[in-house]
PDB file of C-alpha atoms and ligand atoms in Angstrom:
ATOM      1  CA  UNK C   1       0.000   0.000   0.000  1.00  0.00           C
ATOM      2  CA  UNK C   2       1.106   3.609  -0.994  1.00  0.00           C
ATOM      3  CA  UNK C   3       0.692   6.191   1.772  1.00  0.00           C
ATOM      4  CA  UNK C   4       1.842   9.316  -0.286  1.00  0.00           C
ATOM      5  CA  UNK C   5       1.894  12.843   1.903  1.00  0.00           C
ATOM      6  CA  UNK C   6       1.519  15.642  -0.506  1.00  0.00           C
ATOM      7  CA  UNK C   7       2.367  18.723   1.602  1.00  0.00           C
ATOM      8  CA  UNK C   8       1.193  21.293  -0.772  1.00  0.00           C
ATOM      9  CA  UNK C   9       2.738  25.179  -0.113  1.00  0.00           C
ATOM     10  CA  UNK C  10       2.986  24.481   3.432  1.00  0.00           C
ATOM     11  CA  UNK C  11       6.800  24.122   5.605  1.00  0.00           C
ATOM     12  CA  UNK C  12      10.183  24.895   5.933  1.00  0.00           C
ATOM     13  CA  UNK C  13      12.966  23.562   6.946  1.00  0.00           C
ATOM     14  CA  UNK C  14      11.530  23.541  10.287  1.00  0.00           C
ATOM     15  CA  UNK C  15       9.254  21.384   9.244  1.00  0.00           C
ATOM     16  CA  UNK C  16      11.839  18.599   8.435  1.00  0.00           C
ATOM     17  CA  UNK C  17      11.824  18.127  12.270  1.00  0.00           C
ATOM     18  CA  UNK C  18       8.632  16.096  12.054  1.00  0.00           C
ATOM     19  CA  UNK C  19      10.163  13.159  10.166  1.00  0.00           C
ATOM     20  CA  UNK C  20      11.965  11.755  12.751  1.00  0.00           C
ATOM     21  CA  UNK C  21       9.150  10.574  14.467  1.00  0.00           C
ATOM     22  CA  UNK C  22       7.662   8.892  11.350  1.00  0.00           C
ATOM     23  CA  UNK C  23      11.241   7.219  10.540  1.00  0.00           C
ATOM     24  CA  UNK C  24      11.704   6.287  13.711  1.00  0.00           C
ATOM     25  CA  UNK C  25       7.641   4.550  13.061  1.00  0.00           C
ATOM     26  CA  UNK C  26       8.427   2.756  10.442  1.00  0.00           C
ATOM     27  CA  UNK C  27      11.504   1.242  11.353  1.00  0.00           C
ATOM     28  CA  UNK C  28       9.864  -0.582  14.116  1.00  0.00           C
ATOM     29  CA  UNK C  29       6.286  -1.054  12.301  1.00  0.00           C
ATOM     30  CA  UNK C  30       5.973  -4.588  11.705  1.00  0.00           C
ATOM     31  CA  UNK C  31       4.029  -4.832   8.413  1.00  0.00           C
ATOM     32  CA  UNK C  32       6.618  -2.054   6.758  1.00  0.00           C
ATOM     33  CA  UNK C  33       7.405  -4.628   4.062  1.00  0.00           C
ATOM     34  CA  UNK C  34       3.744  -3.943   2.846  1.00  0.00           C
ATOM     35  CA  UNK C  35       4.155  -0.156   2.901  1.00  0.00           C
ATOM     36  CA  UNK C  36       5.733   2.390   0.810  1.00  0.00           C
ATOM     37  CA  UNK C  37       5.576   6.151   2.277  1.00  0.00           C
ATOM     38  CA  UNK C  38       6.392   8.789   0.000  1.00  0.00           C
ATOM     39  CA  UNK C  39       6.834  12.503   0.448  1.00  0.00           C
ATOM     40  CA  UNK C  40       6.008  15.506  -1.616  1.00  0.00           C
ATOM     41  CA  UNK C  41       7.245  18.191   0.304  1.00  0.00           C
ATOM     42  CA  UNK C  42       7.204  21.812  -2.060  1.00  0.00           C
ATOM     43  CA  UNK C  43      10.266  22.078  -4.210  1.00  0.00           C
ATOM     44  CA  UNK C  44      12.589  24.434  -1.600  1.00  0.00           C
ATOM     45  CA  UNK C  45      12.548  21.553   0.618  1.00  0.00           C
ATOM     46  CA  UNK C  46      13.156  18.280  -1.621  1.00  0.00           C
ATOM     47  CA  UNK C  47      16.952  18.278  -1.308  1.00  0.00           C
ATOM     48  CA  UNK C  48      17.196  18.468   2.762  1.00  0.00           C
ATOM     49  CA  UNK C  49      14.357  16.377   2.607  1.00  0.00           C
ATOM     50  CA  UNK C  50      16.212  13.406   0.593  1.00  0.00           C
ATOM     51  CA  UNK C  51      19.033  13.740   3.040  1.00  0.00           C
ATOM     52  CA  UNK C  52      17.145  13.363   6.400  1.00  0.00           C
ATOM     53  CA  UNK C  53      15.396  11.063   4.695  1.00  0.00           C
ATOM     54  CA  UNK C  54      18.632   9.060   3.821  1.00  0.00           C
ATOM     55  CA  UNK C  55      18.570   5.101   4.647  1.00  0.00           C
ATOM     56  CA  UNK C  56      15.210   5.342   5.556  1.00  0.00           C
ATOM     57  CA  UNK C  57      13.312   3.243   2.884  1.00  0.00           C
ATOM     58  CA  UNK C  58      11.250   6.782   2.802  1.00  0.00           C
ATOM     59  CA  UNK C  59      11.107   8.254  -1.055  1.00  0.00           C
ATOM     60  CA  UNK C  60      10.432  11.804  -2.274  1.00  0.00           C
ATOM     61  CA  UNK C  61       8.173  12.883  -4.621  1.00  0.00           C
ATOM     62  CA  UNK C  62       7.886  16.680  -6.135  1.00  0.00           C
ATOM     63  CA  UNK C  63       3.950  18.206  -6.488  1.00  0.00           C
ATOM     64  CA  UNK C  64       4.207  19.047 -10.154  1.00  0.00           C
ATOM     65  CA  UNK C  65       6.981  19.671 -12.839  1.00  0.00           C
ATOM     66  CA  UNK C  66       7.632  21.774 -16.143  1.00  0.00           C
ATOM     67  CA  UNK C  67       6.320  20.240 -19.493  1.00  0.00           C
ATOM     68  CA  UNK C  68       9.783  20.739 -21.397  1.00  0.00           C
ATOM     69  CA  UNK C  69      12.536  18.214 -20.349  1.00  0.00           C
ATOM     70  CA  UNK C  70      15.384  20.714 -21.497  1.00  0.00           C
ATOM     71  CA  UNK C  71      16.986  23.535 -19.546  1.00  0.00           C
ATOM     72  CA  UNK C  72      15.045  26.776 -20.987  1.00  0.00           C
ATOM     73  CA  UNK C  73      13.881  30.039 -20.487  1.00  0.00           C
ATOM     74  CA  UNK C  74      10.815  29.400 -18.238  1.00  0.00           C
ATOM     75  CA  UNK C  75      11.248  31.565 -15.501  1.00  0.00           C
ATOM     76  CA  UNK C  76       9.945  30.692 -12.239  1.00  0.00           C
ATOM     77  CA  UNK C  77       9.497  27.022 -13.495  1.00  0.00           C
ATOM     78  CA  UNK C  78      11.048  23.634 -12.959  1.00  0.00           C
ATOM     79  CA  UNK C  79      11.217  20.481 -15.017  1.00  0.00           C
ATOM     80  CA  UNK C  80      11.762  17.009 -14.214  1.00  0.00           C
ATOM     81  CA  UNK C  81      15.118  16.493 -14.817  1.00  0.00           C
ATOM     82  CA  UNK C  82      15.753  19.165 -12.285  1.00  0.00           C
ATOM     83  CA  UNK C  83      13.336  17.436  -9.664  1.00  0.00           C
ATOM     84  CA  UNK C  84      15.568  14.418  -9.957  1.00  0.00           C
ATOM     85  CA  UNK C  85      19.054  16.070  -9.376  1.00  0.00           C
ATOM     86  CA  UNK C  86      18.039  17.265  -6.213  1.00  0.00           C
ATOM     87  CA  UNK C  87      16.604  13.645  -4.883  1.00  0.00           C
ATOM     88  CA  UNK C  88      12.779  13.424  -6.247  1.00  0.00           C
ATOM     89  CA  UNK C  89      12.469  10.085  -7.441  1.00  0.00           C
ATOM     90  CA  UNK C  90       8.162  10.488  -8.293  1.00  0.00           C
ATOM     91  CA  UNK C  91       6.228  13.933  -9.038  1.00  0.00           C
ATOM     92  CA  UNK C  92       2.348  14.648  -8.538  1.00  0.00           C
ATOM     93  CA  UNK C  93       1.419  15.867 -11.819  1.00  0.00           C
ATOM     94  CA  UNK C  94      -2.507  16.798 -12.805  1.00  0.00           C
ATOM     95  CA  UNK C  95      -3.391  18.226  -9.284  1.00  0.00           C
ATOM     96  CA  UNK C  96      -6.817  19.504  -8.984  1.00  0.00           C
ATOM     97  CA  UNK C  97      -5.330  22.550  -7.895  1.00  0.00           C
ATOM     98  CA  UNK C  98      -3.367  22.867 -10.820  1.00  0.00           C
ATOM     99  CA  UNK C  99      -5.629  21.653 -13.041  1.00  0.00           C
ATOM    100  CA  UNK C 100      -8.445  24.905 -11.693  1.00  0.00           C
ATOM    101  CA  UNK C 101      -5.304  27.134 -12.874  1.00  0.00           C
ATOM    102  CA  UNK C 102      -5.916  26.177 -16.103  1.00  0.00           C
ATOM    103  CA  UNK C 103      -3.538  22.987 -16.652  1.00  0.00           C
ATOM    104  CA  UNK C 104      -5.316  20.904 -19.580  1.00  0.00           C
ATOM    105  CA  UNK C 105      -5.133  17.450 -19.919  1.00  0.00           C
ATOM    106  CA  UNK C 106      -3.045  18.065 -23.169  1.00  0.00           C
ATOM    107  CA  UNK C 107      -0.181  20.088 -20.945  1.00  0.00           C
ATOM    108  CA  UNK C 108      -0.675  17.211 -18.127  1.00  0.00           C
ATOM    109  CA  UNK C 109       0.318  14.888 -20.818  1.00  0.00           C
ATOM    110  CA  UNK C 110       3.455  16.686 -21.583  1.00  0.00           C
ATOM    111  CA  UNK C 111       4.574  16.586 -18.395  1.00  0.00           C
ATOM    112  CA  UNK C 112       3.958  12.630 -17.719  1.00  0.00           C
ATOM    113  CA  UNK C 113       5.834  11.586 -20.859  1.00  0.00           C
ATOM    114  CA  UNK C 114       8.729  14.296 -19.858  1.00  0.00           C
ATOM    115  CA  UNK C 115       8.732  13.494 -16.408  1.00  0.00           C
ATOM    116  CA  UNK C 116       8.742   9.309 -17.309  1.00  0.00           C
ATOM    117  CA  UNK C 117      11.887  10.514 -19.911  1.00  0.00           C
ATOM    118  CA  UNK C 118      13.550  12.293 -16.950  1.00  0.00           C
ATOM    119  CA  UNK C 119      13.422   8.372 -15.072  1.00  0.00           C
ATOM    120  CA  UNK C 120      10.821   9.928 -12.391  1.00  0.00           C
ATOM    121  CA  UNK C 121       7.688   7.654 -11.522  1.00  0.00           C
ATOM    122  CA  UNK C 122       4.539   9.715 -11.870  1.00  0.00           C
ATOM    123  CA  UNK C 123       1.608  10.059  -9.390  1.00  0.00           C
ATOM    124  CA  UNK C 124      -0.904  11.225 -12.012  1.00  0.00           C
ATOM    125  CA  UNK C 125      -4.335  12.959 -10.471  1.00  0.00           C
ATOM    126  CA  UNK C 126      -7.915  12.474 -12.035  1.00  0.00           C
ATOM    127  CA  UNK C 127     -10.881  13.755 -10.377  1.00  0.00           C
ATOM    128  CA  UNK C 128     -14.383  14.960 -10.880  1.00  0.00           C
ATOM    129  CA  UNK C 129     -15.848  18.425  -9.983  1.00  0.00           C
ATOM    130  CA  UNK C 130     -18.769  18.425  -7.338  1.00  0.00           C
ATOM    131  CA  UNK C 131     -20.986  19.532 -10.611  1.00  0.00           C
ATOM    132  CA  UNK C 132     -19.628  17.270 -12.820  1.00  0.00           C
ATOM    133  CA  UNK C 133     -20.908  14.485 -10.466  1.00  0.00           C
ATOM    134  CA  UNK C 134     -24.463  15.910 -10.049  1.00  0.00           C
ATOM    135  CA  UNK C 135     -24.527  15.853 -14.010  1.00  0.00           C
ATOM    136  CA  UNK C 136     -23.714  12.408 -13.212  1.00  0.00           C
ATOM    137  CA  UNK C 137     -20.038  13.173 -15.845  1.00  0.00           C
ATOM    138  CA  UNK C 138     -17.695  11.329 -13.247  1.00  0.00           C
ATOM    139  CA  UNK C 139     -16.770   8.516 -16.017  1.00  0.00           C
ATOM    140  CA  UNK C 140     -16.766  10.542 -18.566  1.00  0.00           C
ATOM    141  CA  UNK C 141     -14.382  12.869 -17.187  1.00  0.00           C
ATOM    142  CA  UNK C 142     -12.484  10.566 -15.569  1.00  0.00           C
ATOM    143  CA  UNK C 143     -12.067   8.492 -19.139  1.00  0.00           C
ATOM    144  CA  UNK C 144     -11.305  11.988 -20.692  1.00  0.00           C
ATOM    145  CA  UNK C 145      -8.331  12.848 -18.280  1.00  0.00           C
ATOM    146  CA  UNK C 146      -6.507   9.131 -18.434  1.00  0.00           C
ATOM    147  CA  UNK C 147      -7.477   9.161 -22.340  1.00  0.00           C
ATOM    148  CA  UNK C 148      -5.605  12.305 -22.758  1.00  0.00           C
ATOM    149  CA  UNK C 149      -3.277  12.282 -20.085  1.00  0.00           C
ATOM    150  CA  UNK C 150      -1.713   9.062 -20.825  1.00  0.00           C
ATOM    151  CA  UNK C 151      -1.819   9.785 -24.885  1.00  0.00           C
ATOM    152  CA  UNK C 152       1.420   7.874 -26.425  1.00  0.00           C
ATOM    153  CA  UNK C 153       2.607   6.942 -23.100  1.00  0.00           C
ATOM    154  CA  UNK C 154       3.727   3.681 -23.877  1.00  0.00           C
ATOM    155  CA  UNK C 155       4.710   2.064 -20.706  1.00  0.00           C
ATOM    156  CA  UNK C 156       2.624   2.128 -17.878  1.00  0.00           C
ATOM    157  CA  UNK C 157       4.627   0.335 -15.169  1.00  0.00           C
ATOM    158  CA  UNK C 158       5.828   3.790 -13.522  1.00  0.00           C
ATOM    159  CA  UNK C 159       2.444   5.399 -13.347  1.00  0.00           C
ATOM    160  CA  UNK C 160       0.433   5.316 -10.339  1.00  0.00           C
ATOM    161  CA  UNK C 161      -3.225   7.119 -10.944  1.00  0.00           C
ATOM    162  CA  UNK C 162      -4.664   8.497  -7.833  1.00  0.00           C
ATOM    163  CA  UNK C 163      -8.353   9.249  -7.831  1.00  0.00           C
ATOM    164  CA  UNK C 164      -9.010  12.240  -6.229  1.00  0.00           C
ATOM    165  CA  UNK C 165     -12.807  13.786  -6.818  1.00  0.00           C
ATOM    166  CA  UNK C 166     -12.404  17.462  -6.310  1.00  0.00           C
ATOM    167  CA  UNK C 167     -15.287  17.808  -4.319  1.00  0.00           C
ATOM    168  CA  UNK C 168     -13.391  15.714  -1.680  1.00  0.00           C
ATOM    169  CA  UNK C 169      -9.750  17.103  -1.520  1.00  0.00           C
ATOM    170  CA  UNK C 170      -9.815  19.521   1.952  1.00  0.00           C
ATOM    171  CA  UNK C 171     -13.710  19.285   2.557  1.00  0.00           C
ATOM    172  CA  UNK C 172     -14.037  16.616   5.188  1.00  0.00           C
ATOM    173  CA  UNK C 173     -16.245  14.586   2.074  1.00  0.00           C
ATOM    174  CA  UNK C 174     -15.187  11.015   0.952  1.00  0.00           C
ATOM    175  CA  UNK C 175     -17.361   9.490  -1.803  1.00  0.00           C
ATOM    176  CA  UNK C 176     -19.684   6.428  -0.561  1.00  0.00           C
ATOM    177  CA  UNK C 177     -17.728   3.147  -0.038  1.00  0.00           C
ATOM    178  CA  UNK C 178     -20.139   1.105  -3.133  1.00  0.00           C
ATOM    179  CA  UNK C 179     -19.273   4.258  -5.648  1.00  0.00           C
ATOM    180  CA  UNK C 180     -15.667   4.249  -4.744  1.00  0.00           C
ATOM    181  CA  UNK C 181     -15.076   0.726  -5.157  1.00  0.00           C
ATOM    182  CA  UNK C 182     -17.416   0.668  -8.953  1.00  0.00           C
ATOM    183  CA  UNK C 183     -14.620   3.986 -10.123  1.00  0.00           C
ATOM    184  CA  UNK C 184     -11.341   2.207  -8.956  1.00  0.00           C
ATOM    185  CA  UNK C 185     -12.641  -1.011 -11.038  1.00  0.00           C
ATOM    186  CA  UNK C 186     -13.688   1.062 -13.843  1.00  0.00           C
ATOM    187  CA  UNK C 187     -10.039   2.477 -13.994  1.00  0.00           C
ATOM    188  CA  UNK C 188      -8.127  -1.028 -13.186  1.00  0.00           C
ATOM    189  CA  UNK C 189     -10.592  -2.172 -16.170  1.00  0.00           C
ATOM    190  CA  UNK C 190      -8.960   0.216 -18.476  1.00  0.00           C
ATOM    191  CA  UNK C 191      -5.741  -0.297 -17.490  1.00  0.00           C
ATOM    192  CA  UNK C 192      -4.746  -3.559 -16.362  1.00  0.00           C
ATOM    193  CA  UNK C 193      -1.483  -2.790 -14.001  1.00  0.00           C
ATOM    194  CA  UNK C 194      -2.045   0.565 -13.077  1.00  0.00           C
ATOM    195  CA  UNK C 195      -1.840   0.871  -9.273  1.00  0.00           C
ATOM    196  CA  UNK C 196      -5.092   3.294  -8.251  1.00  0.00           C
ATOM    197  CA  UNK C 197      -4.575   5.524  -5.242  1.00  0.00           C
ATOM    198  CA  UNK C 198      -8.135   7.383  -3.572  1.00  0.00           C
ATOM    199  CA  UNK C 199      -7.106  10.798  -2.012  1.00  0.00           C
ATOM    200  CA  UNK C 200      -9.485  13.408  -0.485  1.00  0.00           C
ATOM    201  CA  UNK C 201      -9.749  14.140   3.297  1.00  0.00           C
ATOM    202  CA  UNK C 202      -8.180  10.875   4.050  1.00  0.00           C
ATOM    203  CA  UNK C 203      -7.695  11.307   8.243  1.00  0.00           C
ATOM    204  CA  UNK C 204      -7.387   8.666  11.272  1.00  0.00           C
ATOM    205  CA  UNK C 205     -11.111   8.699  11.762  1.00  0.00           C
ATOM    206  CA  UNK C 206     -12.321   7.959   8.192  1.00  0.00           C
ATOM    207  CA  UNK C 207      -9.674   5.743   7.217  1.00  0.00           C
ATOM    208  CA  UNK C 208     -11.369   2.377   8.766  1.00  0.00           C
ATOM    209  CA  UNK C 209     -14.138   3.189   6.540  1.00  0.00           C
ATOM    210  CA  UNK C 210     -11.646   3.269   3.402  1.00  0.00           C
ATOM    211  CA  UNK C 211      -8.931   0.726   4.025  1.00  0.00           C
ATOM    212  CA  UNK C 212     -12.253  -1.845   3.722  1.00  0.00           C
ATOM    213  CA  UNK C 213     -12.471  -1.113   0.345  1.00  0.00           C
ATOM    214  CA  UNK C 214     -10.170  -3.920  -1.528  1.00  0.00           C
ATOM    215  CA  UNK C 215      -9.368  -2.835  -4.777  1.00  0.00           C
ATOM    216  CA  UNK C 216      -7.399   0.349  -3.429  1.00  0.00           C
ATOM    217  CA  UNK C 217      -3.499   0.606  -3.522  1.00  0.00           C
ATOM    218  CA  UNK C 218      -3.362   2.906  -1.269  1.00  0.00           C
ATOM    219  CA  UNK C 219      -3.615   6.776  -0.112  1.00  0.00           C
ATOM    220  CA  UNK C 220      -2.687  10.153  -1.835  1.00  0.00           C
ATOM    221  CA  UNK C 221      -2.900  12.328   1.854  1.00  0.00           C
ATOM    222  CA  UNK C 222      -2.435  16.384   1.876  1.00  0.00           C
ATOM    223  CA  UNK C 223      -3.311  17.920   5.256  1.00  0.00           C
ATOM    224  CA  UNK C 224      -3.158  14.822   7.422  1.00  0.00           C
ATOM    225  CA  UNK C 225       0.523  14.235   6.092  1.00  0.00           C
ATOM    226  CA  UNK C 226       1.973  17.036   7.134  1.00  0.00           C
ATOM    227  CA  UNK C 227       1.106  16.564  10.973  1.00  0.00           C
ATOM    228  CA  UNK C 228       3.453  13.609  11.484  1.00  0.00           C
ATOM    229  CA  UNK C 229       0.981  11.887  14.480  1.00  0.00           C
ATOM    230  CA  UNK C 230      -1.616  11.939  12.210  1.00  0.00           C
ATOM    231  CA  UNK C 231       0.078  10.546   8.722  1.00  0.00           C
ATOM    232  CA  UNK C 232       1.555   7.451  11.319  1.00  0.00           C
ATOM    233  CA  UNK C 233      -2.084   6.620  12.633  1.00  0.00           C
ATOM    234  CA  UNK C 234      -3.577   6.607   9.149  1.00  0.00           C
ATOM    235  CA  UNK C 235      -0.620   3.789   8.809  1.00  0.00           C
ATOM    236  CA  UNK C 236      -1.200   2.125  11.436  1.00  0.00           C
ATOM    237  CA  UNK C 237      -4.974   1.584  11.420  1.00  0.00           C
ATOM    238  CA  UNK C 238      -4.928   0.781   7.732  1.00  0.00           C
ATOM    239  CA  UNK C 239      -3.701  -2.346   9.209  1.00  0.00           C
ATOM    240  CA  UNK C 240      -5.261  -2.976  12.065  1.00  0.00           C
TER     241      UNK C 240
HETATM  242  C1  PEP Q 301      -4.480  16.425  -1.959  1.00  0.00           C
HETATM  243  O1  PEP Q 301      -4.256  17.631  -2.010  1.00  0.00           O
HETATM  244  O2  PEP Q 301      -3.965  15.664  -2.783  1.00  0.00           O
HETATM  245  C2  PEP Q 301      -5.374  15.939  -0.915  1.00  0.00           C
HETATM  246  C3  PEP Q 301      -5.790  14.718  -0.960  1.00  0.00           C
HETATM  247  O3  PEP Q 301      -5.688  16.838   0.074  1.00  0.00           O
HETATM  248  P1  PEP Q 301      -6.525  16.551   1.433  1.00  0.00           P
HETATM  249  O4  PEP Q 301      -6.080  15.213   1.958  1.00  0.00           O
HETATM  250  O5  PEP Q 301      -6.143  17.671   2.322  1.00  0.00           O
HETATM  251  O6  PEP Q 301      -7.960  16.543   1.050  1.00  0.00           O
END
């Protein structure tokens, strides 16, 4: 299972403080062969982050990436191959929150096949908007963005689709357990390996509810990751 901590524009170095505790966790956890944690901490903080993070089993992850896989004169901007000289070994790309500032599915598929080029795994978000779903879109959508998205991407083995509706990411809302477990099988049907993550609001008290549902890979988890008690109990009671 993939517990992925996506820790948006929040920390600094400060903030690297918290991973002892979670190191320290999953050292000792017993099941740890069965769990993969990665961290997408914002770019300033990727390179301490590898380092503390050094020997641990622990991986980082960036939260999005430049479409061009050359150096260039994109100011402000970073590509992939950039992400992986300072210790990334995945990047989030097709965040809801990227994709509401105008990121198309066309640009989202630039960035997988540069990012796969650049040797990074991808964590690649699809979602539905709360009125797509009351126009009863979701599949449509959803076939739409990994139709697009994953457009002459040949190789699928380091692509991980998380499943985040965008009703759900920050709101406290999860979708119902029956509708959940129908959209990850309607994506595994599609594509046979793909490992499907759910994110949205994923916390200690509604993850009983979601680690019952079988056909999930595991977690994509913003605020609850970056409050270190809270991303180790999500662990924990996804297994007990
Ligand atoms: C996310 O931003 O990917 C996310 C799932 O956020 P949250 O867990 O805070 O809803």
């Amino acid at each position: 299972m993939y517990f992925i901590g996506n820790w948006k524009m929040f920390g600094g170095l400060n903030s690297l403080n918290s991973l002892h505790r979670v190191i320290k966790f999953y050292k000792g956890f017993k099941r740890n062969r069965l769990v993969k944690i990665i961290y997408c901490p914002p770019s300033t903080l990727i390179r301490p982050m590898s380092k503390k993070l050094k020997n641990s089993r622990i991986e980082v992850g960036a939260q999005n990436c430049h479409e061009n896989e050359n150096y260039g004169a994109f100011t402000g901007s970073i590509n992939s191959k950039m992400l992986k000289d300072v210790g990334a070994k995945h990047v989030i790309i097709g965040h809801s929150e990227n994709r509401q500032r105008g990121e198309s599915n066309k640009k989202i598929n630039n960035k997988i096949r540069s990012a796969l080029k650049s040797g990074l795994k991808v964590v690649f978000c699809i979602g539905e908007t709360s009125q797509e779903k009351r126009k009863k879109k979701t599949y449509q959508v959803l076939s739409n963005q990994i139709k697009t998205g994953l457009d002459k991407v040949k190789n699928t083995r380091n692509i991980i689709i998380a499943y985040e509706p965008v009703w759900s990411i920050g709101t406290g809302l999860i979708p119902k357990s029956n509708e959940l477990i129908k959209i990850i099988h309607f994506i595994k049907k599609k594509y046979k390996n793909l490992k499907v993550l759910y994110g949205g609001s994923v916390n200690p008290k509604n993850i009983r509810e979601l680690k019952s549902i079988n056909n999930i890979d595991g977690f994509l988890i913003g605020g609850a990751s970056q409050d270190a008690k809270k991303f180790i109990d999500i662990i924990k009671k996804t297994y007990n």
